[in-house]
XYZ file of C-alpha atoms in Angstrom:
243
model
C 20.594 -10.638 -23.338
C 17.914 -9.142 -21.086
C 14.245 -8.823 -21.959
C 14.610 -4.999 -21.917
C 17.190 -5.078 -24.673
C 15.911 -2.973 -27.564
C 12.970 -1.769 -25.559
C 12.175 1.780 -24.426
C 12.049 2.555 -20.710
C 10.943 5.420 -18.562
C 12.090 5.933 -15.018
C 10.819 8.661 -12.702
C 12.739 10.136 -9.790
C 15.845 9.442 -11.954
C 18.132 12.231 -10.849
C 19.483 10.282 -7.891
C 19.228 7.162 -5.752
C 17.146 4.214 -6.806
C 15.849 5.963 -9.972
C 19.308 6.739 -11.311
C 20.495 3.245 -10.466
C 17.469 1.828 -12.428
C 18.193 4.089 -15.398
C 21.858 3.034 -15.512
C 20.955 -0.684 -15.193
C 18.312 -0.527 -17.931
C 20.649 1.355 -20.233
C 23.509 -1.155 -19.599
C 21.158 -3.887 -20.718
C 20.363 -2.175 -24.037
C 17.313 -0.246 -23.374
C 16.626 3.310 -24.530
C 15.835 5.166 -21.279
C 13.927 8.308 -20.602
C 14.846 9.803 -17.209
C 12.320 12.062 -15.554
C 12.805 14.274 -12.492
C 11.931 17.702 -11.097
C 15.720 18.323 -10.580
C 17.322 19.796 -13.745
C 20.383 17.664 -13.075
C 18.457 14.854 -14.754
C 19.369 16.334 -18.152
C 23.115 15.855 -17.636
C 22.640 12.496 -16.075
C 20.608 11.368 -18.992
C 23.459 12.231 -21.328
C 25.802 10.098 -19.162
C 23.679 7.050 -19.609
C 22.961 7.711 -23.272
C 19.304 8.442 -22.596
C 16.814 11.325 -22.794
C 16.180 13.644 -19.814
C 12.828 15.348 -18.952
C 12.352 17.931 -16.276
C 8.824 17.650 -14.988
C 6.662 17.992 -12.009
C 4.710 14.666 -11.974
C 1.898 16.202 -9.937
C 0.895 18.065 -13.209
C 0.075 16.526 -16.573
C 2.247 13.612 -17.876
C 1.049 14.087 -21.466
C 4.292 15.714 -22.581
C 6.136 12.511 -21.810
C 6.422 9.782 -24.519
C 3.642 7.134 -24.477
C 5.613 4.650 -26.549
C 7.128 3.034 -23.476
C 7.717 -0.652 -22.983
C 9.096 -0.608 -19.366
C 7.703 1.911 -16.851
C 9.496 2.286 -13.468
C 7.456 4.367 -11.140
C 9.984 5.523 -8.545
C 9.544 9.273 -7.811
C 8.883 9.889 -4.088
C 9.366 12.224 -1.141
C 9.268 11.866 2.640
C 7.826 13.780 5.551
C 8.237 12.564 9.057
C 5.679 13.882 11.637
C 2.875 12.620 13.969
C -0.599 12.547 12.303
C -1.949 15.433 14.453
C 0.985 17.632 13.295
C 1.089 16.429 9.718
C 0.208 19.253 7.265
C -2.956 18.272 5.323
C -1.705 19.747 2.087
C 1.554 17.894 2.462
C -0.301 14.610 2.898
C -2.295 15.229 -0.315
C 0.628 16.259 -2.312
C 2.657 13.143 -1.273
C -0.192 10.817 -2.306
C -0.542 12.646 -5.610
C 3.183 12.264 -6.386
C 3.661 8.630 -5.290
C 0.168 7.130 -6.124
C -1.498 9.625 -8.488
C 1.448 10.047 -10.722
C 1.945 6.249 -10.926
C -1.770 5.991 -12.069
C -1.412 8.747 -14.603
C 1.833 7.364 -16.079
C 0.523 3.840 -16.324
C -2.705 5.048 -17.969
C -0.467 7.032 -20.346
C 1.721 4.047 -21.517
C -0.675 1.115 -21.348
C -2.273 1.534 -24.808
C 1.209 1.184 -26.372
C 2.083 -1.908 -24.280
C -1.248 -3.514 -25.117
C -0.786 -2.783 -28.866
C 2.631 -4.482 -28.769
C 1.475 -7.349 -26.467
C 4.334 -6.806 -24.156
C 5.066 -4.471 -21.217
C 6.623 -4.255 -17.813
C 5.245 -1.982 -15.040
C 7.559 -1.906 -12.009
C 6.544 0.255 -9.082
C 9.080 1.131 -6.396
C 7.087 0.581 -3.307
C 8.776 0.152 0.035
C 8.804 -2.143 3.037
C 6.306 0.521 4.229
C 3.964 -0.692 1.495
C 3.832 -3.896 3.407
C 4.370 -2.787 7.014
C 3.682 0.490 8.899
C 5.904 2.723 10.951
C 4.865 5.636 13.106
C 5.121 9.166 11.907
C 4.975 8.352 8.176
C 1.237 8.439 7.528
C 1.434 9.860 4.010
C 4.281 7.658 2.816
C 2.767 4.423 4.253
C -0.646 5.235 2.878
C 0.849 6.035 -0.618
C 2.934 2.942 -0.702
C 0.049 0.686 0.456
C -2.048 2.255 -2.282
C 0.643 1.653 -4.838
C 0.783 -2.067 -3.897
C -3.025 -2.335 -4.459
C -2.864 -0.384 -7.660
C -0.072 -2.620 -9.036
C -2.273 -5.715 -8.432
C -5.112 -4.245 -10.346
C -2.775 -3.383 -13.217
C -1.463 -6.974 -13.211
C -4.951 -8.428 -13.507
C -5.918 -6.159 -16.385
C -2.566 -6.401 -18.130
C -2.084 -10.243 -18.033
C -4.231 -10.830 -21.199
C -2.134 -8.370 -23.057
C 1.374 -9.560 -22.055
C 1.874 -6.850 -19.543
C 3.182 -7.596 -16.060
C 2.910 -5.403 -13.032
C 4.906 -5.769 -9.801
C 6.237 -3.771 -6.859
C 9.776 -3.751 -5.436
C 9.641 -3.174 -1.693
C 13.088 -2.269 -0.343
C 13.920 -1.424 3.239
C 16.128 1.623 3.965
C 18.275 2.362 0.934
C 21.331 4.553 0.925
C 19.796 7.470 -0.916
C 19.355 11.236 -0.376
C 15.774 10.556 0.633
C 16.901 8.527 3.544
C 19.758 10.787 4.485
C 17.376 13.780 4.738
C 15.251 11.875 7.243
C 17.866 11.681 9.889
C 17.193 14.954 11.740
C 13.437 14.452 11.587
C 13.692 10.964 12.820
C 15.850 11.997 15.752
C 13.330 14.753 16.638
C 10.193 12.513 16.533
C 11.875 9.607 18.363
C 13.675 11.734 20.805
C 17.123 10.276 20.162
C 20.510 11.690 18.923
C 20.982 11.782 15.213
C 23.968 9.504 15.512
C 21.555 6.689 16.872
C 18.983 6.953 13.920
C 20.616 4.345 11.778
C 20.734 1.661 14.533
C 17.522 2.390 16.360
C 15.281 3.373 13.542
C 16.569 2.412 10.039
C 18.007 -0.967 10.846
C 15.984 -1.877 14.006
C 13.718 -4.325 12.244
C 16.119 -5.487 9.546
C 17.918 -8.758 10.156
C 20.659 -7.674 7.790
C 22.206 -4.759 9.620
C 23.159 -2.406 6.768
C 21.506 -0.126 4.314
C 20.624 -1.521 0.898
C 22.576 -0.003 -1.969
C 20.582 1.485 -4.962
C 22.260 -0.762 -7.441
C 20.816 -3.837 -5.496
C 17.320 -2.473 -5.897
C 17.926 -1.926 -9.594
C 18.911 -5.571 -10.031
C 15.540 -6.648 -8.506
C 13.805 -4.365 -11.091
C 15.690 -6.035 -13.996
C 14.827 -9.442 -12.551
C 11.137 -8.636 -12.693
C 11.443 -7.307 -16.268
C 12.977 -10.632 -17.234
C 10.202 -12.774 -15.804
C 6.927 -12.957 -17.769
C 5.111 -15.225 -15.277
C 5.748 -13.049 -12.141
C 2.929 -10.505 -11.850
C 0.781 -8.974 -9.210
C 3.257 -9.488 -6.526
C 5.711 -7.515 -4.342
C 9.460 -8.389 -4.178
C 10.652 -7.570 -0.625
C 14.348 -6.527 -0.706
C 14.197 -5.651 2.959
C 16.972 -7.641 4.742
C 14.392 -9.816 6.484
C 12.247 -7.094 7.864
C 8.919 -8.636 6.764
C 10.024 -12.098 7.935
C 9.050 -10.916 11.394
Protein backbone atom coordinates (compact mmCIF):
# COMPACT_ATOMS: atom_id res chain seq x y z
CA UNK A 1 0.00 0.00 0.00
CA UNK A 2 1.34 3.40 -1.00
CA UNK A 3 1.21 6.55 1.12
CA UNK A 4 -1.16 8.03 -1.47
CA UNK A 5 -3.77 5.29 -1.03
CA UNK A 6 -7.03 6.87 0.08
CA UNK A 7 -5.73 10.40 -0.49
CA UNK A 8 -6.82 12.96 -3.06
CA UNK A 9 -4.33 14.15 -5.67
CA UNK A 10 -4.32 16.93 -8.25
CA UNK A 11 -2.08 16.79 -11.33
CA UNK A 12 -1.65 19.65 -13.79
CA UNK A 13 -0.72 19.23 -17.42
CA UNK A 14 -2.46 15.88 -17.16
CA UNK A 15 -3.72 15.41 -20.73
CA UNK A 16 -0.47 13.87 -21.96
CA UNK A 17 3.12 12.98 -21.18
CA UNK A 18 4.41 13.14 -17.62
CA UNK A 19 1.18 14.53 -16.18
CA UNK A 20 -0.96 11.73 -17.56
CA UNK A 21 1.58 9.13 -16.43
CA UNK A 22 1.50 10.61 -12.91
CA UNK A 23 -2.29 10.60 -12.85
CA UNK A 24 -2.36 6.95 -13.90
CA UNK A 25 0.29 5.98 -11.35
CA UNK A 26 -1.46 7.79 -8.49
CA UNK A 27 -4.81 6.28 -9.42
CA UNK A 28 -3.31 2.78 -9.62
CA UNK A 29 -2.08 3.23 -6.05
CA UNK A 30 -5.55 4.07 -4.77
CA UNK A 31 -5.63 7.85 -4.89
CA UNK A 32 -8.59 9.88 -6.13
CA UNK A 33 -7.09 12.03 -8.87
CA UNK A 34 -8.10 15.38 -10.31
CA UNK A 35 -6.61 15.90 -13.77
CA UNK A 36 -6.18 19.50 -14.93
CA UNK A 37 -5.28 20.69 -18.42
CA UNK A 38 -6.15 23.32 -21.00
CA UNK A 39 -6.74 20.49 -23.49
CA UNK A 40 -10.39 19.25 -23.36
CA UNK A 41 -9.14 15.70 -23.93
CA UNK A 42 -8.38 15.66 -20.21
CA UNK A 43 -12.07 15.00 -19.51
CA UNK A 44 -12.09 11.66 -21.33
CA UNK A 45 -8.69 10.70 -19.93
CA UNK A 46 -9.94 11.42 -16.42
CA UNK A 47 -12.78 8.96 -16.97
CA UNK A 48 -10.27 6.34 -18.10
CA UNK A 49 -8.31 6.57 -14.83
CA UNK A 50 -11.41 6.89 -12.67
CA UNK A 51 -10.66 10.50 -11.80
CA UNK A 52 -12.16 13.94 -12.30
CA UNK A 53 -11.17 16.16 -15.22
CA UNK A 54 -10.91 19.95 -15.22
CA UNK A 55 -10.35 22.12 -18.30
CA UNK A 56 -8.62 25.25 -17.06
CA UNK A 57 -6.10 27.89 -18.10
CA UNK A 58 -3.75 27.90 -15.11
CA UNK A 59 -2.59 31.43 -15.84
CA UNK A 60 -6.02 32.55 -14.60
CA UNK A 61 -7.51 31.94 -11.16
CA UNK A 62 -7.24 28.44 -9.66
CA UNK A 63 -10.05 29.03 -7.18
CA UNK A 64 -12.44 26.82 -9.17
CA UNK A 65 -10.27 23.78 -8.43
CA UNK A 66 -10.78 21.77 -5.23
CA UNK A 67 -8.70 22.87 -2.25
CA UNK A 68 -9.08 19.57 -0.36
CA UNK A 69 -5.97 18.11 -1.98
CA UNK A 70 -3.42 15.90 -0.21
CA UNK A 71 -0.97 15.41 -3.11
CA UNK A 72 -0.26 18.24 -5.55
CA UNK A 73 1.78 17.52 -8.68
CA UNK A 74 2.73 20.77 -10.42
CA UNK A 75 3.55 19.61 -13.93
CA UNK A 76 2.02 21.96 -16.51
CA UNK A 77 4.58 23.47 -18.83
CA UNK A 78 5.37 24.74 -22.29
CA UNK A 79 8.54 25.37 -24.26
CA UNK A 80 9.84 28.03 -26.62
CA UNK A 81 13.30 27.83 -28.17
CA UNK A 82 14.93 31.07 -29.32
CA UNK A 83 17.95 33.28 -28.59
CA UNK A 84 17.35 35.88 -25.86
CA UNK A 85 17.48 38.81 -28.29
CA UNK A 86 14.75 37.17 -30.39
CA UNK A 87 12.65 35.82 -27.52
CA UNK A 88 9.21 37.53 -27.39
CA UNK A 89 8.88 39.38 -24.07
CA UNK A 90 5.22 38.45 -23.66
CA UNK A 91 6.04 34.81 -24.29
CA UNK A 92 8.74 34.92 -21.60
CA UNK A 93 6.29 36.35 -19.05
CA UNK A 94 3.55 33.88 -19.96
CA UNK A 95 5.87 30.90 -19.56
CA UNK A 96 7.00 32.03 -16.11
CA UNK A 97 3.40 32.60 -15.09
CA UNK A 98 2.38 29.08 -16.14
CA UNK A 99 5.34 27.12 -14.79
CA UNK A 100 6.14 29.16 -11.67
CA UNK A 101 3.20 31.45 -10.97
CA UNK A 102 0.62 28.68 -11.28
CA UNK A 103 2.70 26.42 -9.02
CA UNK A 104 2.65 29.16 -6.38
CA UNK A 105 -1.09 29.78 -6.75
CA UNK A 106 -1.97 26.09 -6.54
CA UNK A 107 0.32 25.47 -3.58
CA UNK A 108 -1.18 28.45 -1.78
CA UNK A 109 -4.64 27.08 -2.62
CA UNK A 110 -4.14 23.60 -1.12
CA UNK A 111 -1.74 24.21 1.78
CA UNK A 112 -4.40 25.13 4.38
CA UNK A 113 -6.04 21.72 3.87
CA UNK A 114 -2.70 19.92 4.11
CA UNK A 115 -1.80 21.85 7.26
CA UNK A 116 -5.18 21.04 8.84
CA UNK A 117 -4.68 17.32 8.15
CA UNK A 118 -1.03 17.30 9.21
CA UNK A 119 -0.02 15.54 5.99
CA UNK A 120 0.67 16.61 2.44
CA UNK A 121 2.92 16.07 -0.54
CA UNK A 122 3.99 18.79 -2.96
CA UNK A 123 5.84 17.43 -5.99
CA UNK A 124 6.98 19.92 -8.61
CA UNK A 125 8.03 18.70 -12.04
CA UNK A 126 11.17 20.67 -12.58
CA UNK A 127 13.76 19.59 -15.14
CA UNK A 128 17.45 19.06 -15.52
CA UNK A 129 17.12 22.66 -16.72
CA UNK A 130 16.19 23.58 -13.17
CA UNK A 131 19.72 22.48 -12.23
CA UNK A 132 21.67 23.26 -15.40
CA UNK A 133 21.26 25.76 -18.22
CA UNK A 134 21.07 25.33 -21.98
CA UNK A 135 21.25 28.02 -24.62
CA UNK A 136 18.06 29.27 -26.29
CA UNK A 137 15.79 28.33 -23.37
CA UNK A 138 15.84 31.48 -21.24
CA UNK A 139 12.20 31.35 -20.07
CA UNK A 140 12.12 27.62 -19.41
CA UNK A 141 15.42 27.61 -17.51
CA UNK A 142 14.41 30.69 -15.50
CA UNK A 143 11.03 29.17 -14.60
CA UNK A 144 12.49 25.81 -13.58
CA UNK A 145 15.26 27.39 -11.51
CA UNK A 146 12.59 29.47 -9.80
CA UNK A 147 10.48 26.37 -9.18
CA UNK A 148 13.43 24.68 -7.48
CA UNK A 149 13.82 27.62 -5.12
CA UNK A 150 10.09 27.89 -4.45
CA UNK A 151 9.96 24.18 -3.57
CA UNK A 152 12.69 24.63 -0.97
CA UNK A 153 10.78 27.46 0.70
CA UNK A 154 7.62 25.33 0.76
CA UNK A 155 9.63 22.49 2.31
CA UNK A 156 10.87 24.69 5.16
CA UNK A 157 7.43 26.13 5.86
CA UNK A 158 5.64 22.81 5.49
CA UNK A 159 7.89 20.62 7.62
CA UNK A 160 6.25 21.49 10.97
CA UNK A 161 2.88 20.56 9.43
CA UNK A 162 3.81 17.17 7.98
CA UNK A 163 4.04 18.51 4.43
CA UNK A 164 6.98 17.70 2.18
CA UNK A 165 7.97 19.59 -0.94
CA UNK A 166 10.34 18.26 -3.57
CA UNK A 167 11.20 18.56 -7.24
CA UNK A 168 11.69 15.86 -9.83
CA UNK A 169 14.25 16.95 -12.41
CA UNK A 170 14.18 14.72 -15.50
CA UNK A 171 16.26 15.01 -18.61
CA UNK A 172 14.55 14.79 -21.98
CA UNK A 173 11.37 12.73 -21.68
CA UNK A 174 9.51 11.09 -24.56
CA UNK A 175 6.58 13.53 -24.54
CA UNK A 176 4.78 15.81 -27.04
CA UNK A 177 6.60 18.77 -25.44
CA UNK A 178 9.96 17.32 -26.49
CA UNK A 179 8.78 16.17 -29.90
CA UNK A 180 7.54 19.68 -30.72
CA UNK A 181 11.02 21.08 -30.06
CA UNK A 182 12.77 19.19 -32.85
CA UNK A 183 12.24 21.74 -35.63
CA UNK A 184 13.15 24.71 -33.42
CA UNK A 185 16.22 22.97 -32.03
CA UNK A 186 17.40 22.15 -35.54
CA UNK A 187 16.93 25.77 -36.58
CA UNK A 188 18.76 27.45 -33.67
CA UNK A 189 21.61 24.92 -33.68
CA UNK A 190 21.92 24.86 -37.45
CA UNK A 191 21.65 21.07 -37.75
CA UNK A 192 19.30 18.65 -39.55
CA UNK A 193 16.22 17.58 -37.60
CA UNK A 194 17.44 13.97 -37.77
CA UNK A 195 20.48 14.95 -35.66
CA UNK A 196 18.59 16.71 -32.85
CA UNK A 197 18.17 13.65 -30.63
CA UNK A 198 21.86 12.73 -30.68
CA UNK A 199 23.44 16.18 -30.77
CA UNK A 200 21.02 18.10 -28.52
CA UNK A 201 18.69 15.90 -26.45
CA UNK A 202 21.20 13.20 -25.51
CA UNK A 203 24.49 15.06 -25.84
CA UNK A 204 25.03 15.46 -22.09
CA UNK A 205 23.22 12.34 -20.93
CA UNK A 206 25.39 9.34 -20.04
CA UNK A 207 22.39 7.07 -20.69
CA UNK A 208 21.72 7.51 -24.38
CA UNK A 209 17.96 7.30 -24.55
CA UNK A 210 14.93 9.41 -23.75
CA UNK A 211 13.25 8.82 -20.40
CA UNK A 212 9.75 7.35 -20.52
CA UNK A 213 6.93 9.23 -18.73
CA UNK A 214 6.12 6.26 -16.48
CA UNK A 215 9.69 6.33 -15.14
CA UNK A 216 9.21 9.92 -14.03
CA UNK A 217 5.87 9.00 -12.47
CA UNK A 218 7.60 6.32 -10.39
CA UNK A 219 9.95 8.98 -9.02
CA UNK A 220 6.92 11.08 -8.06
CA UNK A 221 5.39 8.13 -6.19
CA UNK A 222 8.69 7.47 -4.41
CA UNK A 223 8.76 11.03 -3.09
CA UNK A 224 5.17 10.69 -1.91
CA UNK A 225 6.14 7.60 0.08
CA UNK A 226 9.05 9.25 1.90
CA UNK A 227 8.27 11.55 4.81
CA UNK A 228 11.90 12.51 5.55
CA UNK A 229 12.82 13.55 2.01
CA UNK A 230 11.99 17.23 1.57
CA UNK A 231 13.51 20.37 0.12
CA UNK A 232 15.49 18.47 -2.47
CA UNK A 233 15.51 17.73 -6.19
CA UNK A 234 15.53 14.19 -7.51
CA UNK A 235 17.53 14.17 -10.74
CA UNK A 236 16.22 11.57 -13.17
CA UNK A 237 18.58 12.67 -15.89
CA UNK A 238 20.67 9.73 -17.08
CA UNK A 239 23.80 11.15 -15.47
CA UNK A 240 23.57 14.63 -17.01
CA UNK A 241 24.23 16.45 -13.71
CA UNK A 242 27.07 14.06 -12.81
CA UNK A 243 29.22 16.09 -15.20
